[in-house]
Amino acid sequence: MFTGIIEETGTIESMKKAGHAMALTIKCSKILEDVHLGDSIAVNGICLTVTDFTKNQFTVDVMPETVKATSLNDLTKGSKVNLERAMAANGRFGGHFVSGHVDGTAEITRIEEKSNAVYYDLKMDPSLTKTLVLKGSITVDGVSLTIFGLTEDTVTISLIPHTISETIFSEKTIGSKVNIECDMIGKYMYRFLHKANENKTQQTITKAFLSENGF
Amino acid sequence: MFTGIIEETGTIESMKKAGHAMALTIKCSKILEDVHLGDSIAVNGICLTVTDFTKNQFTVDVMPETVKATSLNDLTKGSKVNLERAMAANGRFGGHFVSGHVDGTAEITRIEEKSNAVYYDLKMDPSLTKTLVLKGSITVDGVSLTIFGLTEDTVTISLIPHTISETIFSEKTIGSKVNIECDMIGKYMYRFLHKANENKTQQTITKAFLSENGF
Amino acid sequence: MFTGIIEETGTIESMKKAGHAMALTIKCSKILEDVHLGDSIAVNGICLTVTDFTKNQFTVDVMPETVKATSLNDLTKGSKVNLERAMAANGRFGGHFVSGHVDGTAEITRIEEKSNAVYYDLKMDPSLTKTLVLKGSITVDGVSLTIFGLTEDTVTISLIPHTISETIFSEKTIGSKVNIECDMIGKYMYRFLHKANENKTQQTITKAFLSENGF
């Protein structure tokens, strides 16, 4: 469980591919202060398990399923990544639960500076936007953000300079691919409401329905 | 409160049945380093209270309700079990919010190795799957996992080698029974949404209703 | 933050009422080992602040609001109370997240022994049950428990002998009043969901809506 507040940006030291799977080694320091084998760390928003570590780097195994569903394949040795440790039990009960299970990717189609904020348009598949809500939360490469604009296939987010400088957003350009996790609560609501509707016989206001109700 | 990251596998030393209740004694070491009477320990995902302990074993009382709702009855002297201490106040939620209150059991119907991951299909009652969501979280024998596939009665999970070697999954075969805890957040959402629907007065389109709406 | 694992039962030494407020002095020992002025201690699940203490007793001030919302008024000199210190930084969440902010009270309407467990029915206002979920958590007089049964106005819990002997449950009878705190995660989700519903535009059946549906 994470909160989408990036603690440090790390650097890819090596990427060993074995078939569709991958072992990643990442250089960093702060988040290794209290690390243990088996700990969960979000790398660009992807929850991965520490299988090896030293004082200034750690290694994770990445399943084919995860490689396929995320932008990991776009990374190379030297790429910067957003890092966050799992939520501290005595940490703040933040406003947004991030599981680190990436739902899909999006492409940056607009970057626009307006006074002290930078606006980004993220183009993504409607299967992702359908569970989102204006002013709701979304996680982009592990960063918890507010949805300022929402259409069928595009989400608009806005970042303050602090967030940009503390994350890899500073390296993003038009066309960059980013990992998207939709808000957990939205996904549950979408599934339960639709299941409830599916269970209901398809009741549309038909002539028969109105006549049954005495019209 | 747990998080679904197994700390150690223990071994059943003895199982004393009294009617439908049970007293379990379990051999282990790591998780007894800071144990106290009354501590909560998750045994295959079941939150149980320590009633006695020594340096290398502990005893717990199991209520009939818990024996009935879990796979404890399938265990025998020598069986391996997953163990996790309650979340440390300075610990981290490496998995998700796990209460240790098991919702039911499932049967393993498929085990398939694909590159560095092993996929398992878990067949369970639809009353359990109804509160789950794709890419959501589920606890299986106390292990926090991601839902990669979800149908009316089957959940697909995928484990990396590290998780398999650190838990009793390595001993599982087709037909094995496992304890299932559904994600707390999903259970709450499901209940609240359905209560909201129940509370809505059964709004039928009556003449009065249509005339109120200007027809 | 507490976790609902009772550390010690204390005894009311004195109750000084001033208008609707109250100053309580409680005899105990274990939980005073590391006490400081201003510390938080849960008394029957109510978070109260230590204003004075000696080696074997401590005093707390109780606000009128708290007296009104809890069962404190039912206590007298000599009454037993459940005591828990605030979660230590190196402690463990053996129960669940308990804030010590009591939501209301309930009345015990059934006590039934079954094998090694005792079942209690707690009758309470539906405003409390609405945020609860089966197999979820609830705090009763400061004790973290699992919800085994749930109806519109009644919660069923089940206690093992260890918990009964370590708390004031052994003194409870049919008709006893107990303090109830609903699970924080449930309350959080309930509020979040109802806020989302409020934001939805109020969709009424208009002429346009009917014509869109072919009338």
XYZ file of C-alpha atoms in Angstrom:
645
model
C 0.000 0.000 0.000
C 1.446 3.406 -0.985
C 0.276 7.038 -0.882
C 1.742 8.391 -4.133
C 4.247 10.726 -2.511
C 7.640 10.102 -4.188
C 10.490 9.806 -1.664
C 13.457 9.744 -4.067
C 14.298 9.358 -7.750
C 16.668 6.477 -8.493
C 18.676 5.459 -11.577
C 18.477 2.155 -13.487
C 21.828 0.390 -12.997
C 20.977 -2.783 -14.999
C 18.060 -4.514 -16.724
C 18.468 -8.302 -17.196
C 15.771 -9.684 -19.480
C 14.883 -13.406 -19.359
C 12.172 -14.076 -21.903
C 9.330 -11.664 -21.057
C 10.444 -11.372 -17.439
C 13.055 -8.947 -16.112
C 15.373 -8.345 -13.140
C 15.960 -4.620 -12.442
C 18.788 -3.163 -10.348
C 18.274 0.449 -9.242
C 20.781 2.888 -7.689
C 19.430 5.045 -4.811
C 20.043 5.708 -1.108
C 17.289 7.256 1.064
C 14.724 4.490 0.646
C 17.317 1.806 1.483
C 17.781 3.145 5.048
C 15.361 0.579 6.566
C 15.059 -1.936 3.704
C 14.600 -5.728 4.210
C 14.446 -8.674 1.775
C 10.824 -9.059 0.640
C 9.975 -5.372 1.177
C 7.643 -3.730 -1.347
C 8.896 -0.645 -3.240
C 6.919 1.279 -5.903
C 9.072 1.890 -8.995
C 7.276 4.372 -11.291
C 4.127 3.313 -9.446
C 4.721 -0.446 -9.868
C 4.789 -2.428 -6.606
C 7.887 -4.692 -6.790
C 9.510 -7.030 -4.211
C 13.129 -6.514 -3.084
C 15.089 -9.728 -3.794
C 18.582 -8.324 -3.145
C 20.127 -5.042 -1.898
C 23.268 -3.225 -0.823
C 23.732 0.205 0.819
C 23.152 2.022 -2.494
C 21.207 -0.269 -4.798
C 18.434 -2.889 -4.794
C 17.181 -5.588 -7.174
C 13.630 -6.627 -8.024
C 12.076 -9.421 -10.129
C 9.452 -8.266 -12.641
C 6.820 -10.725 -13.955
C 5.952 -10.828 -17.689
C 2.399 -9.656 -16.814
C 3.838 -6.518 -15.195
C 6.385 -5.819 -17.959
C 3.558 -6.080 -20.539
C 1.138 -3.750 -18.665
C 3.608 -0.956 -17.878
C 6.210 1.352 -19.442
C 9.162 -0.568 -17.978
C 10.228 -1.700 -21.437
C 10.911 1.942 -22.395
C 13.569 2.230 -19.675
C 17.293 1.773 -20.271
C 20.467 1.844 -18.141
C 20.683 5.410 -16.743
C 16.917 6.085 -16.861
C 15.525 7.945 -13.843
C 12.655 6.327 -11.864
C 10.254 7.482 -9.118
C 10.656 5.520 -5.858
C 8.371 5.151 -2.808
C 8.522 2.698 0.118
C 5.340 1.008 1.304
C 3.162 3.210 3.552
C 4.399 3.445 7.150
C 1.894 2.015 9.660
C 2.240 5.160 11.777
C 2.160 7.333 8.692
C -0.604 9.709 7.844
C -3.857 8.098 6.735
C -3.475 9.856 3.383
C -6.350 10.833 1.158
C -5.527 8.352 -1.597
C -4.805 4.603 -1.348
C -2.314 3.503 -4.021
C -1.878 -0.281 -4.383
C 1.005 -0.253 -6.896
C -1.011 -2.473 -9.275
C -0.726 -0.514 -12.573
C -3.921 -0.561 -14.701
C -2.308 0.533 -17.957
C -0.248 3.256 -19.641
C -0.937 6.688 -21.167
C 0.857 9.001 -23.592
C 1.603 12.676 -22.856
C -0.046 14.745 -25.619
C 0.184 18.277 -24.166
C 2.564 20.067 -21.766
C 1.642 23.688 -21.006
C 3.066 26.076 -18.403
C 0.515 28.444 -16.840
C 1.791 30.745 -14.066
C 3.295 28.408 -11.401
C 1.729 25.168 -12.659
C 2.403 22.860 -15.582
C -0.583 21.149 -17.247
C -0.227 17.733 -18.889
C -2.789 15.962 -21.091
C -2.550 12.170 -20.840
C -4.167 10.161 -23.645
C -5.325 6.718 -22.504
C -7.738 3.932 -23.308
C -11.406 4.627 -22.337
C -11.314 1.406 -20.255
C -9.159 3.431 -17.834
C -11.044 6.771 -17.901
C -14.419 5.083 -17.275
C -13.630 4.555 -13.570
C -12.237 8.074 -13.059
C -14.084 11.155 -11.817
C -13.356 14.897 -12.132
C -11.435 16.150 -9.091
C -10.837 12.492 -8.198
C -7.380 10.972 -7.767
C -5.108 9.223 -10.251
C -1.542 7.861 -9.918
C 0.846 8.716 -12.740
C 4.264 6.959 -12.610
C 3.598 6.538 -8.877
C 2.705 10.207 -8.251
C -0.721 10.830 -6.658
C -2.440 13.660 -8.590
C -5.831 15.356 -8.911
C -7.861 15.029 -12.138
C -8.471 18.580 -13.449
C -9.875 17.573 -16.830
C -11.515 14.367 -18.028
C -12.806 13.315 -21.433
C -13.491 9.896 -23.001
C -9.770 9.310 -23.645
C -7.817 12.138 -22.015
C -7.018 13.134 -18.437
C -5.599 16.578 -17.579
C -3.373 16.884 -14.537
C -1.519 19.870 -13.157
C 1.779 19.841 -11.255
C 3.384 22.431 -9.012
C 7.154 23.088 -9.414
C 7.941 21.156 -6.202
C 6.365 17.918 -7.504
C 8.107 18.315 -10.870
C 11.518 18.816 -9.277
C 11.064 15.882 -6.835
C 9.984 13.389 -9.537
C 10.904 12.284 -13.066
C 8.227 14.563 -14.553
C 11.032 17.015 -15.307
C 12.299 14.541 -17.925
C 8.953 13.979 -19.618
C 8.220 15.226 -23.156
C 5.316 15.023 -25.614
C 4.993 11.319 -26.507
C 6.449 10.031 -23.232
C 4.676 6.900 -21.903
C 3.548 6.898 -18.213
C 2.082 4.235 -15.879
C -1.518 4.783 -14.789
C -3.216 3.425 -11.671
C -6.863 4.372 -11.347
C -8.182 5.158 -7.873
C -9.050 1.942 -6.032
C -12.331 3.320 -4.725
C -13.452 4.323 -8.205
C -12.670 0.851 -9.559
C -14.690 -0.828 -6.824
C -17.632 1.526 -7.292
C -17.595 1.058 -11.072
C -17.551 -2.745 -10.778
C -20.248 -2.994 -8.097
C -22.613 -0.498 -9.735
C -22.273 -2.204 -13.102
C -22.680 -5.688 -11.613
C -25.830 -4.442 -9.851
C -27.116 -3.111 -13.192
C -26.159 -6.317 -15.052
C -28.107 -8.338 -12.483
C -31.148 -6.121 -13.036
C -33.146 -7.405 -16.042
C -32.419 -4.863 -18.754
C -35.279 -2.514 -17.651
C -35.594 0.234 -20.202
C -38.569 2.561 -20.290
C -40.458 0.743 -23.023
C -44.032 1.183 -24.113
C -44.778 -2.197 -22.435
C -43.165 -0.941 -19.203
C -45.300 2.240 -19.214
C -48.504 0.298 -19.986
C -47.675 -2.152 -17.160
C -47.537 0.956 -14.953
C -51.031 2.016 -16.198
C -50.086 4.551 -18.962
C -3.912 -5.671 11.504
C -1.539 -7.386 9.078
C -0.242 -6.632 5.584
C 0.132 -10.051 3.976
C 3.922 -10.282 3.865
C 4.846 -13.688 5.385
C 7.706 -13.475 7.912
C 8.336 -17.188 8.462
C 6.817 -20.607 7.815
C 6.201 -22.670 10.957
C 5.333 -26.343 11.580
C 2.267 -27.704 13.391
C 3.545 -29.396 16.553
C 0.143 -30.458 17.957
C -3.605 -30.008 17.333
C -5.865 -30.635 20.370
C -9.509 -30.750 19.350
C -12.230 -30.108 21.960
C -15.615 -30.445 20.295
C -15.531 -28.001 17.348
C -12.869 -25.849 18.988
C -9.118 -26.413 18.746
C -5.814 -25.529 20.458
C -2.870 -25.351 18.011
C 0.824 -25.459 18.963
C 3.213 -24.252 16.248
C 7.033 -24.595 16.060
C 8.886 -21.496 14.765
C 11.524 -18.967 15.893
C 11.791 -15.576 14.151
C 8.303 -14.328 15.014
C 8.753 -15.268 18.695
C 11.613 -12.769 19.169
C 9.296 -10.093 20.653
C 6.172 -12.148 21.440
C 3.854 -11.476 24.445
C 0.786 -13.287 25.814
C -2.288 -11.928 23.997
C -0.340 -11.002 20.846
C -2.075 -11.519 17.497
C -0.373 -13.782 14.938
C -1.780 -14.613 11.472
C -1.575 -18.388 10.833
C -2.348 -19.054 7.133
C -4.057 -15.660 7.200
C -6.147 -16.367 10.323
C -5.686 -13.854 13.174
C -5.185 -15.929 16.362
C -4.290 -14.906 19.951
C -1.147 -16.262 21.665
C -2.205 -18.031 24.906
C 1.157 -19.689 25.678
C 4.703 -19.670 24.242
C 8.318 -20.753 24.674
C 11.460 -19.733 22.749
C 10.566 -21.982 19.798
C 6.829 -22.577 19.851
C 3.505 -20.872 20.650
C -0.070 -21.984 21.328
C -3.352 -20.456 20.166
C -7.050 -21.132 20.874
C -9.237 -21.467 17.772
C -13.009 -20.858 18.005
C -15.483 -23.247 16.301
C -16.562 -20.375 14.018
C -12.970 -19.985 12.782
C -12.327 -23.744 12.393
C -15.530 -24.024 10.323
C -14.730 -21.060 7.994
C -11.103 -21.958 7.225
C -8.857 -24.798 6.012
C -7.425 -25.469 9.501
C -9.139 -28.852 9.612
C -6.993 -30.012 6.668
C -3.817 -29.532 8.711
C -2.045 -32.304 10.642
C 1.045 -32.595 12.855
C 4.000 -31.621 10.630
C 1.993 -29.396 8.278
C 3.738 -26.150 7.260
C 1.930 -22.839 7.921
C 2.473 -19.182 6.896
C 3.154 -16.878 9.873
C 2.996 -13.078 10.201
C 3.064 -10.932 13.349
C 0.630 -8.037 13.671
C 1.751 -4.887 11.822
C 4.504 -3.112 13.747
C 3.674 0.542 14.525
C 6.979 1.461 12.819
C 6.419 -1.150 10.102
C 5.285 -0.609 6.503
C 2.226 -1.833 4.590
C 4.194 -3.848 2.035
C 0.990 -5.667 1.070
C -2.437 -4.138 1.779
C -4.775 -3.778 4.785
C -5.308 -7.363 6.013
C -7.458 -7.961 9.132
C -6.900 -11.715 9.529
C -10.661 -12.355 9.449
C -10.940 -15.083 6.790
C -14.028 -14.797 4.516
C -13.945 -18.346 3.161
C -11.834 -20.917 1.342
C -10.937 -21.649 -2.286
C -9.596 -24.642 -4.202
C -6.545 -24.490 -6.487
C -7.677 -25.634 -9.968
C -4.687 -24.593 -12.121
C -0.935 -24.145 -11.530
C 1.081 -22.920 -14.553
C 4.692 -21.737 -14.804
C 5.323 -18.882 -17.261
C 8.861 -17.500 -17.374
C 9.717 -16.257 -13.809
C 6.125 -16.376 -12.534
C 3.706 -19.128 -11.489
C -0.015 -18.593 -12.159
C -2.685 -20.170 -9.910
C -6.444 -20.348 -10.533
C -8.471 -20.342 -7.305
C -12.070 -21.565 -7.522
C -14.318 -19.979 -4.893
C -17.914 -19.151 -4.111
C -19.321 -16.137 -6.033
C -20.187 -14.568 -2.643
C -16.422 -13.979 -2.336
C -15.631 -12.852 -5.910
C -18.481 -10.314 -5.889
C -16.504 -7.899 -3.683
C -13.254 -8.261 -5.658
C -11.935 -6.191 -8.597
C -9.366 -6.825 -11.362
C -5.921 -5.554 -10.309
C -7.292 -5.290 -6.772
C -5.793 -7.105 -3.781
C -6.653 -10.471 -2.189
C -5.090 -12.438 0.708
C -4.461 -16.152 0.081
C -3.314 -18.200 3.125
C -2.156 -14.853 4.562
C -0.209 -13.767 1.449
C -1.151 -10.375 -0.085
C -1.482 -10.834 -3.874
C -2.709 -8.979 -6.987
C -5.813 -10.204 -8.850
C -4.677 -10.759 -12.444
C -7.839 -12.579 -13.574
C -11.411 -12.553 -12.230
C -14.530 -14.438 -13.282
C -17.777 -15.252 -11.460
C -16.119 -18.096 -9.475
C -12.370 -17.992 -10.195
C -9.520 -15.657 -9.278
C -6.121 -15.821 -11.033
C -3.046 -14.808 -9.076
C 0.621 -14.826 -10.055
C 3.620 -15.348 -7.760
C 7.296 -14.525 -8.243
C 9.897 -17.138 -7.135
C 10.738 -15.110 -4.001
C 7.160 -15.268 -2.683
C 6.867 -18.997 -3.460
C 10.089 -19.856 -1.649
C 9.183 -17.737 1.415
C 5.681 -19.246 1.864
C 3.863 -22.607 1.862
C 2.828 -22.059 -1.766
C 5.702 -24.355 -2.697
C 3.718 -27.237 -1.111
C 0.445 -26.494 -2.878
C -1.010 -28.793 -5.545
C -4.152 -28.923 -7.681
C -7.041 -29.467 -5.208
C -5.302 -27.818 -2.250
C -7.650 -25.691 -0.100
C -6.547 -22.119 0.763
C -7.938 -19.412 3.068
C -9.317 -16.303 1.348
C -9.674 -12.814 2.805
C -11.247 -10.284 0.465
C -9.893 -6.737 0.450
C -11.458 -4.758 3.309
C -11.937 -1.674 1.114
C -13.903 -3.691 -1.424
C -16.103 -5.265 1.244
C -16.975 -1.848 2.689
C -17.706 -0.375 -0.755
C -19.862 -3.339 -1.720
C -21.941 -3.123 1.468
C -22.419 0.658 1.342
C -23.406 0.690 -2.338
C -25.925 -2.084 -1.838
C -27.348 -0.428 1.294
C -27.682 2.821 -0.710
C -29.643 0.910 -3.372
C -31.868 -0.796 -0.754
C -32.668 2.546 0.914
C -33.827 4.051 -2.401
C -37.623 3.786 -2.127
C -38.802 1.462 -4.886
C -39.376 4.386 -7.332
C -42.002 3.229 -9.783
C -43.083 5.662 -12.477
C -46.593 6.505 -11.314
C -49.025 9.035 -12.714
C -48.324 11.271 -9.702
C -44.570 10.987 -10.313
C -44.882 11.912 -14.012
C -47.221 14.830 -13.280
C -44.796 16.078 -10.594
C -42.206 16.053 -13.367
C -44.468 18.160 -15.642
C -46.057 15.420 -17.859
C -3.864 5.656 18.066
C -4.718 2.431 19.914
C -5.242 -1.130 18.642
C -7.867 -2.616 20.986
C -5.693 -5.091 22.877
C -6.377 -4.464 26.612
C -3.188 -4.263 28.700
C -4.743 -4.229 32.173
C -8.070 -3.786 33.969
C -8.121 -0.961 36.528
C -10.558 0.036 39.291
C -12.380 3.374 39.666
C -11.004 5.043 42.799
C -13.093 8.247 42.601
C -15.494 10.108 40.259
C -15.730 13.876 40.863
C -18.607 15.381 38.880
C -18.602 19.116 38.086
C -21.773 19.932 36.165
C -21.752 17.561 33.159
C -17.969 17.200 33.252
C -16.093 14.647 35.379
C -12.643 13.898 36.874
C -11.902 10.163 37.136
C -9.169 8.600 39.291
C -8.302 4.989 38.422
C -6.196 2.461 40.388
C -3.839 0.295 38.275
C -0.097 -0.468 37.889
C 1.224 -1.969 34.629
C 0.228 0.884 32.334
C 1.787 3.444 34.705
C 5.295 2.028 34.213
C 6.198 4.661 31.581
C 3.396 7.188 32.055
C 3.828 10.977 31.567
C 1.509 13.960 32.126
C -0.522 14.475 28.943
C -0.301 10.819 27.863
C -3.353 9.276 26.181
C -4.911 6.233 27.823
C -8.028 4.419 26.532
C -10.481 3.808 29.399
C -13.215 1.402 28.193
C -12.234 2.520 24.694
C -12.397 6.261 25.456
C -9.206 8.187 24.763
C -8.526 10.364 27.876
C -5.556 12.549 28.842
C -3.554 11.937 32.039
C -3.691 15.094 34.231
C -2.145 13.596 37.364
C -0.617 10.261 38.452
C 1.205 8.356 41.160
C 2.827 4.891 41.059
C -0.566 3.154 41.367
C -3.233 5.526 40.126
C -3.887 8.223 37.513
C -6.459 10.981 36.986
C -8.197 12.114 33.809
C -10.610 14.934 32.981
C -13.713 13.938 31.012
C -15.592 16.492 28.845
C -19.433 16.682 29.034
C -19.615 15.582 25.364
C -17.680 12.404 26.196
C -19.693 11.678 29.358
C -22.913 12.034 27.329
C -21.794 9.800 24.397
C -20.403 6.920 26.486
C -21.286 4.576 29.347
C -19.065 6.406 31.855
C -22.121 7.564 33.815
C -22.925 3.927 34.621
C -19.622 3.535 36.505
C -19.228 3.921 40.274
C -16.371 3.707 42.780
C -15.041 0.129 42.553
C -16.139 -0.435 38.937
C -13.615 -2.314 36.780
C -12.410 -0.657 33.518
C -10.385 -1.791 30.463
C -7.091 0.111 30.036
C -4.733 0.479 27.029
C -1.837 2.895 26.477
C -1.494 4.676 23.128
C 0.339 2.570 20.489
C 4.077 2.549 21.234
C 6.421 3.396 18.328
C 7.776 -0.176 18.560
C 4.363 -1.665 19.328
C 2.246 -3.816 17.017
C -1.312 -3.396 15.706
C -2.584 -6.622 17.288
C -6.168 -5.471 16.835
C -7.003 -2.814 14.243
C -6.764 0.994 13.957
C -8.613 2.336 17.033
C -8.770 6.095 17.642
C -10.445 6.094 21.068
C -13.247 8.340 19.762
C -16.388 6.474 20.838
C -19.246 6.615 18.286
C -22.004 5.557 20.682
C -23.158 2.861 23.062
C -24.868 -0.522 22.725
C -26.802 -2.832 25.043
C -25.959 -6.534 25.527
C -29.094 -8.530 24.623
C -27.685 -12.101 24.382
C -24.774 -13.990 26.027
C -24.311 -17.620 24.887
C -21.466 -20.075 25.537
C -20.606 -22.427 22.652
C -17.609 -24.736 23.148
C -14.562 -22.470 23.855
C -16.234 -19.233 22.758
C -18.850 -16.887 24.201
C -21.195 -15.091 21.774
C -22.667 -11.654 22.594
C -25.429 -9.779 20.743
C -25.063 -5.987 20.990
C -28.149 -3.896 20.180
C -27.257 -0.438 18.816
C -28.600 2.425 16.736
C -28.626 1.779 12.928
C -26.521 4.941 12.521
C -23.669 2.816 13.963
C -24.285 -0.462 12.085
C -24.489 1.337 8.725
C -20.696 1.744 8.534
C -19.922 -1.824 9.653
C -19.343 -4.944 7.534
C -19.539 -8.701 8.241
C -16.109 -10.076 9.239
C -15.003 -6.466 9.679
C -13.670 -5.031 12.957
C -15.430 -3.215 15.831
C -14.184 -1.917 19.223
C -16.338 -2.778 22.255
C -15.324 -1.097 25.560
C -11.884 -0.715 23.964
C -11.573 -4.360 22.859
C -10.893 -5.002 19.130
C -13.273 -7.750 17.945
C -14.505 -9.446 14.738
C -18.103 -8.949 13.559
C -19.543 -12.456 13.209
C -23.183 -11.347 12.763
C -24.700 -8.063 11.545
C -28.300 -6.899 11.200
C -29.893 -3.431 11.000
C -29.553 -2.905 14.782
C -27.543 -5.813 16.200
C -23.899 -6.911 16.024
C -22.782 -10.403 17.110
C -19.267 -10.825 18.460
C -17.476 -13.878 19.838
C -14.763 -13.964 22.512
C -12.211 -16.631 23.400
C -11.596 -17.367 27.127
C -8.288 -15.461 27.062
C -9.949 -12.187 26.012
C -12.764 -12.591 28.568
C -10.323 -13.196 31.440
C -8.091 -10.247 30.425
C -10.962 -7.682 30.158
C -14.098 -6.544 31.995
C -16.254 -8.734 29.736
C -16.328 -11.258 32.581
C -18.486 -8.758 34.542
C -20.969 -8.078 31.737
C -24.597 -9.242 31.914
C -27.705 -8.925 29.747
C -28.600 -5.195 29.741
C -25.027 -3.982 30.335
C -24.137 -0.843 28.332
C -20.879 -0.887 26.311
C -18.955 1.749 24.346
C -18.821 1.253 20.564
C -16.210 2.577 18.118
C -16.808 1.705 14.469
C -13.816 0.803 12.275
C -12.014 3.914 11.003
C -11.561 2.520 7.476
C -15.308 1.832 7.236
C -16.246 5.332 8.414
C -13.740 6.826 5.988
C -15.132 4.833 3.061
C -18.754 5.601 4.027
C -18.108 9.349 4.104
C -16.116 9.237 0.858
C -18.879 7.362 -0.953
C -21.689 9.658 0.209
C -19.666 12.740 -0.767
C -19.295 11.212 -4.263
C -23.075 10.695 -4.460
C -23.752 14.281 -3.412
C -21.528 15.584 -6.227
C -23.582 13.671 -8.819
C -25.932 16.105 -10.634
C -29.533 15.453 -9.613
C -30.801 13.543 -12.710
C -34.606 13.936 -12.973
C -36.809 12.478 -15.721
C -37.246 15.411 -18.091
C -38.954 15.628 -21.474
C -35.498 15.536 -23.064
C -34.646 12.371 -21.126
C -37.878 10.648 -22.229
C -37.462 11.709 -25.875
C -33.833 10.455 -25.776
C -35.371 7.130 -24.698
C -37.749 7.170 -27.742
C -40.952 8.682 -26.227
